[in-house]
Tab-separated table of C-alpha atoms in Angstrom:
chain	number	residue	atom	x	y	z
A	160	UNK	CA	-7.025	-25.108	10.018
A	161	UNK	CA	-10.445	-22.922	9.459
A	162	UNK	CA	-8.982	-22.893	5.858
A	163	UNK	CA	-8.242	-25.906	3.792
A	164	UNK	CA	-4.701	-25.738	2.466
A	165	UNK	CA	-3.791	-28.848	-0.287
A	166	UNK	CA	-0.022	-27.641	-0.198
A	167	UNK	CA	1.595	-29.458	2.514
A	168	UNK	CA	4.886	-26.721	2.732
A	169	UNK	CA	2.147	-24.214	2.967
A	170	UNK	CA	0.232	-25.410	5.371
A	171	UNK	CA	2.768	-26.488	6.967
A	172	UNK	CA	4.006	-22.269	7.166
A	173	UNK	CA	1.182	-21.515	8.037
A	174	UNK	CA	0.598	-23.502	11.016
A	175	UNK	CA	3.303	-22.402	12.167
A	176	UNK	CA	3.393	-19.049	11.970
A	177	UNK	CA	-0.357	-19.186	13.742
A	178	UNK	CA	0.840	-21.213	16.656
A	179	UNK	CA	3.342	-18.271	16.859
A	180	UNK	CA	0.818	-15.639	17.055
A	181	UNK	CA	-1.065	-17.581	19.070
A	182	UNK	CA	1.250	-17.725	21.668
A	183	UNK	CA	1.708	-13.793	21.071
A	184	UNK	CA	-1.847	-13.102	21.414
A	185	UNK	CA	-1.397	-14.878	24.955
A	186	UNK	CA	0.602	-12.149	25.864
A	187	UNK	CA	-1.159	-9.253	24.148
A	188	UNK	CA	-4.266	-9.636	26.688
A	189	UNK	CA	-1.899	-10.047	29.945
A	190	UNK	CA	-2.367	-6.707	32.294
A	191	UNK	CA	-0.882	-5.634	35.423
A	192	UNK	CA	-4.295	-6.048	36.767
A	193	UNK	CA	-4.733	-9.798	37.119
A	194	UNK	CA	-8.967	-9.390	36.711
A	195	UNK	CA	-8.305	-7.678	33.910
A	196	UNK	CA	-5.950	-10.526	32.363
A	197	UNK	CA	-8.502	-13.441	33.469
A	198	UNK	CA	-11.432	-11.290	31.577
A	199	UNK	CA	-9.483	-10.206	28.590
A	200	UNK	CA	-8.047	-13.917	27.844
A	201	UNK	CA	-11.767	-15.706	28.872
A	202	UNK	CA	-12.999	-16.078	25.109
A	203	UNK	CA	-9.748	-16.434	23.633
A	204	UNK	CA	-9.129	-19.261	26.410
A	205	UNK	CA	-12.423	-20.505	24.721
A	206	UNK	CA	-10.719	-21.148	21.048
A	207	UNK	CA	-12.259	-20.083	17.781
A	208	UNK	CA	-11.606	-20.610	14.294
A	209	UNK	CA	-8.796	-17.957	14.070
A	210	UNK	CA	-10.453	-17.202	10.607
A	211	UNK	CA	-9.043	-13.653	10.704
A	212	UNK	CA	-5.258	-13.854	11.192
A	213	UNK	CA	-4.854	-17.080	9.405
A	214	UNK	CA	-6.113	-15.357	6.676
A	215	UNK	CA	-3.522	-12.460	7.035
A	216	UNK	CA	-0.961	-14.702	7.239
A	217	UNK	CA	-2.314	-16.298	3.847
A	218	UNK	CA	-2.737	-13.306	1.797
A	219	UNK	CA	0.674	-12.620	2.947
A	220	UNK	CA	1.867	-15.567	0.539
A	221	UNK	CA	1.302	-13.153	-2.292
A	222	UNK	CA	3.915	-10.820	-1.302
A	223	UNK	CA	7.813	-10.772	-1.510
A	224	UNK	CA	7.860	-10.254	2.393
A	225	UNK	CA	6.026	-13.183	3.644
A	226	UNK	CA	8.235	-13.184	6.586
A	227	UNK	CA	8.173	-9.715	7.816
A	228	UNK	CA	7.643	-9.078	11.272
A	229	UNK	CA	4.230	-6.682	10.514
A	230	UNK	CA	2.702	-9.524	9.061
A	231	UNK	CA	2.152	-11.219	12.342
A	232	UNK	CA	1.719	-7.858	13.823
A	233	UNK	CA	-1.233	-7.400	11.687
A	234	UNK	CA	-2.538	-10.729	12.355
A	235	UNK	CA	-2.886	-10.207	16.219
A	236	UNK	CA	-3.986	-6.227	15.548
A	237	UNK	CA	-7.068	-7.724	14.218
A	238	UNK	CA	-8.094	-11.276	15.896
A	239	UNK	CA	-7.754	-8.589	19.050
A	240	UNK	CA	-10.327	-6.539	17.140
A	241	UNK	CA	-12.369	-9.643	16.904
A	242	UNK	CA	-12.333	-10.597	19.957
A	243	UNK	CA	-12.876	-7.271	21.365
A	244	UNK	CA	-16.209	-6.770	19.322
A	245	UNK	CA	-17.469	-10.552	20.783
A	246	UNK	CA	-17.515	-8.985	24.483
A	247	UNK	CA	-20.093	-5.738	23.351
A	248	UNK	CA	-22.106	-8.280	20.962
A	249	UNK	CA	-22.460	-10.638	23.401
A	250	UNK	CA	-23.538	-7.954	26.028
A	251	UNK	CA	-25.766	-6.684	23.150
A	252	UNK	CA	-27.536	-9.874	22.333
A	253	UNK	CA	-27.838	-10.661	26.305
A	254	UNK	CA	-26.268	-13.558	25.585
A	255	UNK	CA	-24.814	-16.621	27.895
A	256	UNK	CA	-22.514	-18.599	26.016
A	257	UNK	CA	-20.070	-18.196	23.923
A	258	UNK	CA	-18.111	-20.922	22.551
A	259	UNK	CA	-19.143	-23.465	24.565
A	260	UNK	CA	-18.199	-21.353	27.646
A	261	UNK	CA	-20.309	-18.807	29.910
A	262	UNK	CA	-19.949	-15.637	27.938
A	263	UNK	CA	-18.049	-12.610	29.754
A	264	UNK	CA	-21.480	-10.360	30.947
A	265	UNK	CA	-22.858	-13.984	32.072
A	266	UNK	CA	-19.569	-15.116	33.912
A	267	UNK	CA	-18.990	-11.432	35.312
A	268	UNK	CA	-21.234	-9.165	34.170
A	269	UNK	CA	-22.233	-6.447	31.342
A	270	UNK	CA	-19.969	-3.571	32.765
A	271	UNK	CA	-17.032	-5.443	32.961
A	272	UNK	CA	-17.906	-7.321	29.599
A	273	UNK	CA	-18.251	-3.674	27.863
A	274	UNK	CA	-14.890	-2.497	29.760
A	275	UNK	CA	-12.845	-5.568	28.924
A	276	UNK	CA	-13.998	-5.049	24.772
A	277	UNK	CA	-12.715	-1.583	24.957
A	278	UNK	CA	-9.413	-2.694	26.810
A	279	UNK	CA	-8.930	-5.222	23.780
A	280	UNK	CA	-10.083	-2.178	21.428
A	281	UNK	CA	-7.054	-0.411	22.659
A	282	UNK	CA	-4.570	-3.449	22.891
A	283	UNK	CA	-4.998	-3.899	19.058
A	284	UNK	CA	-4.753	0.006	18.403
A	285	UNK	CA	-1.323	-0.042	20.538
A	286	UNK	CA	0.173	-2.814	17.681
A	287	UNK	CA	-1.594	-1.046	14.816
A	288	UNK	CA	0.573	1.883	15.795
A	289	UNK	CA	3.564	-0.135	15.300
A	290	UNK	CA	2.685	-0.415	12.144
A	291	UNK	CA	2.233	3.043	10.557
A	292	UNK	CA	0.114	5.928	10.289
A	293	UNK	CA	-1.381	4.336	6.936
A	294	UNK	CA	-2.325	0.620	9.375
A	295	UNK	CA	-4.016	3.479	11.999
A	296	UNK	CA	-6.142	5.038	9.646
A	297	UNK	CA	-7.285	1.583	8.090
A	298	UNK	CA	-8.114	0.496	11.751
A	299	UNK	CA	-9.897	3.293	12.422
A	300	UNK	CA	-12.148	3.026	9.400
A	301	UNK	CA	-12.898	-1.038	9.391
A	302	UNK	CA	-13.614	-0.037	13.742
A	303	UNK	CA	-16.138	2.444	12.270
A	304	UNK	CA	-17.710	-0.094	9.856
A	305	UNK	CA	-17.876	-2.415	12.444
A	306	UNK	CA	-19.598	-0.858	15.182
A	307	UNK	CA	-22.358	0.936	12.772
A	308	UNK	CA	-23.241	-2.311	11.942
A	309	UNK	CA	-23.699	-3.429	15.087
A	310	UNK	CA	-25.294	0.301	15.712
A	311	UNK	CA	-27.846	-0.763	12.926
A	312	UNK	CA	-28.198	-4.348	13.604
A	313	UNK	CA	-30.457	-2.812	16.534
A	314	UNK	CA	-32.739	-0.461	14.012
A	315	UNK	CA	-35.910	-0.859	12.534
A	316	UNK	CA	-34.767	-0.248	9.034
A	317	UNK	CA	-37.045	2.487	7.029
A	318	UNK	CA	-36.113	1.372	3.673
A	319	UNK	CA	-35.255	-1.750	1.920
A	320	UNK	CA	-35.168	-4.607	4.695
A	321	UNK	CA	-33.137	-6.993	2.734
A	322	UNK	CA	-30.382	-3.902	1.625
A	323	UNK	CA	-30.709	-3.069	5.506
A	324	UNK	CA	-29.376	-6.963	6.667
A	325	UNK	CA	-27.017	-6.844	3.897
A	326	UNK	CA	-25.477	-3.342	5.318
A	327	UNK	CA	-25.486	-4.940	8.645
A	328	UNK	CA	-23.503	-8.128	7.501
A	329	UNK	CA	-20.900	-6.082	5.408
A	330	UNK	CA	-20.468	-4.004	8.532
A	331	UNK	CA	-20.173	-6.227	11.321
A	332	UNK	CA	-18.185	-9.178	8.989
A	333	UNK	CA	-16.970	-8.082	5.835
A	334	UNK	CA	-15.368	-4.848	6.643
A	335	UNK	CA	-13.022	-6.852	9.112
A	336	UNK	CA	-12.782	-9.720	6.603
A	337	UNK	CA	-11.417	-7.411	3.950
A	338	UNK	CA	-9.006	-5.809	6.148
A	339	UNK	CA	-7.347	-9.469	7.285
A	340	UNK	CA	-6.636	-9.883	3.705
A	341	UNK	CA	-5.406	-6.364	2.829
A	342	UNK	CA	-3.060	-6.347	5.961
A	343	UNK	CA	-1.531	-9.788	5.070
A	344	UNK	CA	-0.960	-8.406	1.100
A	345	UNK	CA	0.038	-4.863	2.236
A	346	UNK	CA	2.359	-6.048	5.020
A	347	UNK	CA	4.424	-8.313	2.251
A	348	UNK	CA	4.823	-5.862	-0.186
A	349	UNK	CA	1.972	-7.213	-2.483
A	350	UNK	CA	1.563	-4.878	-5.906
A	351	UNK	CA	-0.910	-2.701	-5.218
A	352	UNK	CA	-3.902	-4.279	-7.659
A	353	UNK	CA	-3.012	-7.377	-5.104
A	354	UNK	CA	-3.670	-5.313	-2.194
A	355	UNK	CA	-7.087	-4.179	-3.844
A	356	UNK	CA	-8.210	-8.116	-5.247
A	357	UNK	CA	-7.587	-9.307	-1.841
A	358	UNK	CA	-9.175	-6.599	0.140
A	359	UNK	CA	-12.379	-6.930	-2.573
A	360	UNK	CA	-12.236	-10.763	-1.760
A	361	UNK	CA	-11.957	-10.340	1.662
A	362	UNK	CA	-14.990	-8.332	2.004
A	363	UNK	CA	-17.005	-10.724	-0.404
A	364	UNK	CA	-15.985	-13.719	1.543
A	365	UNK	CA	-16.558	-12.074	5.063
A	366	UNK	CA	-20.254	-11.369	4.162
A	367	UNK	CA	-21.069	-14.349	2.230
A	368	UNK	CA	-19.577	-16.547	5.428
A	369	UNK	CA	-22.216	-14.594	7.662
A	370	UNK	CA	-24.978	-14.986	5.494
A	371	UNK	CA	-24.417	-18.842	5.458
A	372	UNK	CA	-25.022	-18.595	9.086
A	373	UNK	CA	-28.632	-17.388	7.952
A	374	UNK	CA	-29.352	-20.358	6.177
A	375	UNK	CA	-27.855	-22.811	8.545
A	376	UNK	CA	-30.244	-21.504	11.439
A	377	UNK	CA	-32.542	-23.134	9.356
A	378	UNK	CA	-31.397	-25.441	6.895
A	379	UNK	CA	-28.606	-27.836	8.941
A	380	UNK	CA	-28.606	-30.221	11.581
A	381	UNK	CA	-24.928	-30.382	11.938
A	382	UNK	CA	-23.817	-26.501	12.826
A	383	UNK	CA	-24.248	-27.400	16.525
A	384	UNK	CA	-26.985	-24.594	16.994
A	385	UNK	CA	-30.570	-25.792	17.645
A	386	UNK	CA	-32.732	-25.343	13.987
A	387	UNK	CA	-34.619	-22.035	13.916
A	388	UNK	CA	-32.441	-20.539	16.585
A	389	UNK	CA	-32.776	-17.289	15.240
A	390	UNK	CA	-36.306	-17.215	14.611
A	391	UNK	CA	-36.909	-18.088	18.145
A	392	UNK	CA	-35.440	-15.489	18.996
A	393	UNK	CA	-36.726	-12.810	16.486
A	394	UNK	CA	-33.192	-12.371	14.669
A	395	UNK	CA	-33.831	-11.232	11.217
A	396	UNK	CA	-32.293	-13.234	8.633
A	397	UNK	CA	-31.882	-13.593	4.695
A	398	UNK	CA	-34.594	-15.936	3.525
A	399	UNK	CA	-36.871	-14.898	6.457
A	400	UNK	CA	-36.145	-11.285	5.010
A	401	UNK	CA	-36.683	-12.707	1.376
A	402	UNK	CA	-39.774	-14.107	2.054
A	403	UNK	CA	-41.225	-10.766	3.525
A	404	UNK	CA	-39.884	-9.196	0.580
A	405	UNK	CA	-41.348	-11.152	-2.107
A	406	UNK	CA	-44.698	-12.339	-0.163
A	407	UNK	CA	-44.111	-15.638	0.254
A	408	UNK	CA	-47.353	-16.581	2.031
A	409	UNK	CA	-46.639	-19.878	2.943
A	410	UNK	CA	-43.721	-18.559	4.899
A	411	UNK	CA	-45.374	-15.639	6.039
A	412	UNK	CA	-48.288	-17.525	7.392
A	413	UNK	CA	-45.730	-20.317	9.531
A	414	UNK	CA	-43.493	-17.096	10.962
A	415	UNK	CA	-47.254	-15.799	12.316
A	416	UNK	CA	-47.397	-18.217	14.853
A	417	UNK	CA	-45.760	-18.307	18.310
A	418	UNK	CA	-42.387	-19.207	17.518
A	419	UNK	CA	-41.253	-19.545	21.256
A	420	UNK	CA	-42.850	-22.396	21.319
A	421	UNK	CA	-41.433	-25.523	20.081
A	422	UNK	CA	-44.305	-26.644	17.423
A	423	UNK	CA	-44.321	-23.956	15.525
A	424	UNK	CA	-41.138	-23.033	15.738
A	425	UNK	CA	-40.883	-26.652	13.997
A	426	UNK	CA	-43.391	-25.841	11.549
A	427	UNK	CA	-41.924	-22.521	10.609
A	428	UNK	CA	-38.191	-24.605	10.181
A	429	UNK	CA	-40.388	-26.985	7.948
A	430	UNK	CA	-41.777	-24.904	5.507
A	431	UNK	CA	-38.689	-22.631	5.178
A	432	UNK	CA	-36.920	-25.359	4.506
A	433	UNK	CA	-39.175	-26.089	1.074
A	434	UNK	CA	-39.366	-22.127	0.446
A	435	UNK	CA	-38.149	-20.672	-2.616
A	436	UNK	CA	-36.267	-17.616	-0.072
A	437	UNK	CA	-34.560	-20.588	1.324
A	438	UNK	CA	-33.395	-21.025	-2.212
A	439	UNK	CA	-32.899	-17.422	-3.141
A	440	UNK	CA	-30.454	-17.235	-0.047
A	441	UNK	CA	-28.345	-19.844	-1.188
A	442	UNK	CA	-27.891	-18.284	-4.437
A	443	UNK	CA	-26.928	-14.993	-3.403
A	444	UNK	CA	-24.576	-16.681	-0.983
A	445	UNK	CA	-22.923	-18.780	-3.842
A	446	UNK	CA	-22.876	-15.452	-6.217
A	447	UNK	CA	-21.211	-13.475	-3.224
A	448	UNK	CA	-18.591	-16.463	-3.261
A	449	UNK	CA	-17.965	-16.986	-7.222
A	450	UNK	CA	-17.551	-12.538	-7.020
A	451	UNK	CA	-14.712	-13.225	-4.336
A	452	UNK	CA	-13.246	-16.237	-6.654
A	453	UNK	CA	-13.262	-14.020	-9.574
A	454	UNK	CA	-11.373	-11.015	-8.415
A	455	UNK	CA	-8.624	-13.485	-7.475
A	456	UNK	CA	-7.773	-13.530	-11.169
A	457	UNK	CA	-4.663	-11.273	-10.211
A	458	UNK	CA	-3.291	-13.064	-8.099
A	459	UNK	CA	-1.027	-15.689	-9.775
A	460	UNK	CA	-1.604	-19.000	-10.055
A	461	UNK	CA	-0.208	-21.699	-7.594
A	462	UNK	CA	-1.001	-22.939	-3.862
A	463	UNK	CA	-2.126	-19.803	-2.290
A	464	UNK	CA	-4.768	-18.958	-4.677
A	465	UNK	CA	-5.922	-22.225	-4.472
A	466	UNK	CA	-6.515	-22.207	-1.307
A	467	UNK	CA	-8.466	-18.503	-1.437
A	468	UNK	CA	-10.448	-20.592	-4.407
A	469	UNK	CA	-11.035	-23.336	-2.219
A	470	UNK	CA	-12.481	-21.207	1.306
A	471	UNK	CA	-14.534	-19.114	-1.468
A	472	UNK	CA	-16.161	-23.133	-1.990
A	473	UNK	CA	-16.452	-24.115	1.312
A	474	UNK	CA	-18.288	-21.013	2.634
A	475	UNK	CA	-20.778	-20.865	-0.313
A	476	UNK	CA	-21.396	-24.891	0.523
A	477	UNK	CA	-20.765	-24.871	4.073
A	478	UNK	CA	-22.884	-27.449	6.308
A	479	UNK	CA	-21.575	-26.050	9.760
């Protein structure tokens, strides 16, 4: 599972219960339209880590009503959300794979890409209703978050650069992050200080996991994207952002050259991965990560905090 669980009867329940909202979200994208079916299932087809319900369906754990029906609700209201806001990015970003498959604008192209993420949108509002007017307006707020980050992910910020990214991040990650884990506690009948740990954690956790992607572009070999990626392609990201901040010339002087092409592009990768922003990103990362450990301290001790504990570790050390 995209989260490592040591308790065997827990992971165990919770394998289970994904497979069955797996097979639920299967149905959730099915139409009367059979075009629309075949572009609304393409990326879930595809796989993906399921980050998102499976941790619903964890911070459920810490309820009395593990087994309610609105837990696994919640978990397909927002993997649907998820996969909805994949079809825009990807139409946003131009790009032509997703998941080791032809992304939807490539396969068919950005109109039907845009329609098919607001179909899925609308899918995920339909079970949302189902579960209350209090489940709507939490929807509607984390949709809000999510596309003004990807609303500012395409502005030249006028302030703070770094503040800007982080904004973005938080936005386009976190806000979805934190609602995964407040559906899951909410939908069990968590106590209310629960509810807000977990929603805190989820949000920590959601932005720190993106901002590991930052340093992977340029620090691993082993995340199956090519090193420097994202500086190929212009993409701001943490310690490139770090490094502007601070003046890191050594940095500043490699990300001058023509990073299209593959030398310097090699270079740059080189000497970011010996720069001090390198190492400034890393810490923030594992600060953002220890913050989301710490406000488990509600939550009681035993199997399912462990495992929050031990995802909080993984993403702040994460090689892939």
């Amino acid at each position: 599972m995209a989260i490592a669980v040591a308790d065997e009867a827990l992971e165990a329940r919770l394998r289970a219960r994904l497979a069955s909202v797996e097979i639920a979200l299967a149905q959730d994208v099915r139409s009367r339209a059979p075009f629309v079916a075949e572009a609304a299932s393409h990326l879930m087809a595809a796989g993906g880590k399921r980050f998102r319900p499976l941790l619903v369906l964890l911070a459920a754990e810490c309820g009395p009503r593990t087994e309610s029906a609105d837990v696994e609700v919640a978990a397909r209201a927002v993997e649907l959300v998820h996969l909805a806001s994949l079809y825009h990015d990807d139409v946003m970003d131009e790009a032509l794979v997703r998941r080791s498959a032809d992304s939807a604008n490539a396969r068919y192209d950005n109109r039907v890409a845009i329609l098919t993420g607001d179909w899925l949108f609308a899918r995920s509002s339909e079970l949302t209703a189902q579960l209350g007017p209090e489940a709507v307006r939490i929807q509607a707020e984390t949709f809000g978050r999510l596309v003004e980050g990807q609303i500012l992910e395409g502005v030249t910020p006028t302030g703070d650069a770094v503040e800007h990214h982080l904004e973005v991040v938080a936005g386009k990650t976190g806000a979805l992050l934190a609602t995964s884990a407040r559906y899951g506690a909410m939908f069990s009948g968590a106590s209310a200080e629960i509810v807000a740990a977990l929603t805190e954690y989820g949000e920590l956790i959601g932005t720190a996991f993106q901002l590991s992607d930052d340093i992977l572009d340029i620090a691993s070999d082993e995340s199956g994207k090519t090193p420097g990626t994202d500086l190929r392609e212009g993409v701001p990201t943490l310690p490139t952002l770090l490094a502007r901040a601070n003046g890191e010339t050594a940095v500043l002087d490699a990300l001058a050259g023509d990073l299209t092409q593959d030398a310097p592009l090699a270079a740059a990768v080189a000497v970011l991965r010996e720069s001090k922003s390198l190492q400034a990103a890393r810490e923030y990362v594992i600060g953002e990560a220890e913050r989301a450990k710490a406000v488990l301290s509600v939550v009681p001790d035993g199997s399912v905090r462990t495992a929050l504990v031990a995802f909080a570790d993984a993403v702040a050390t994460r090689t892939r």
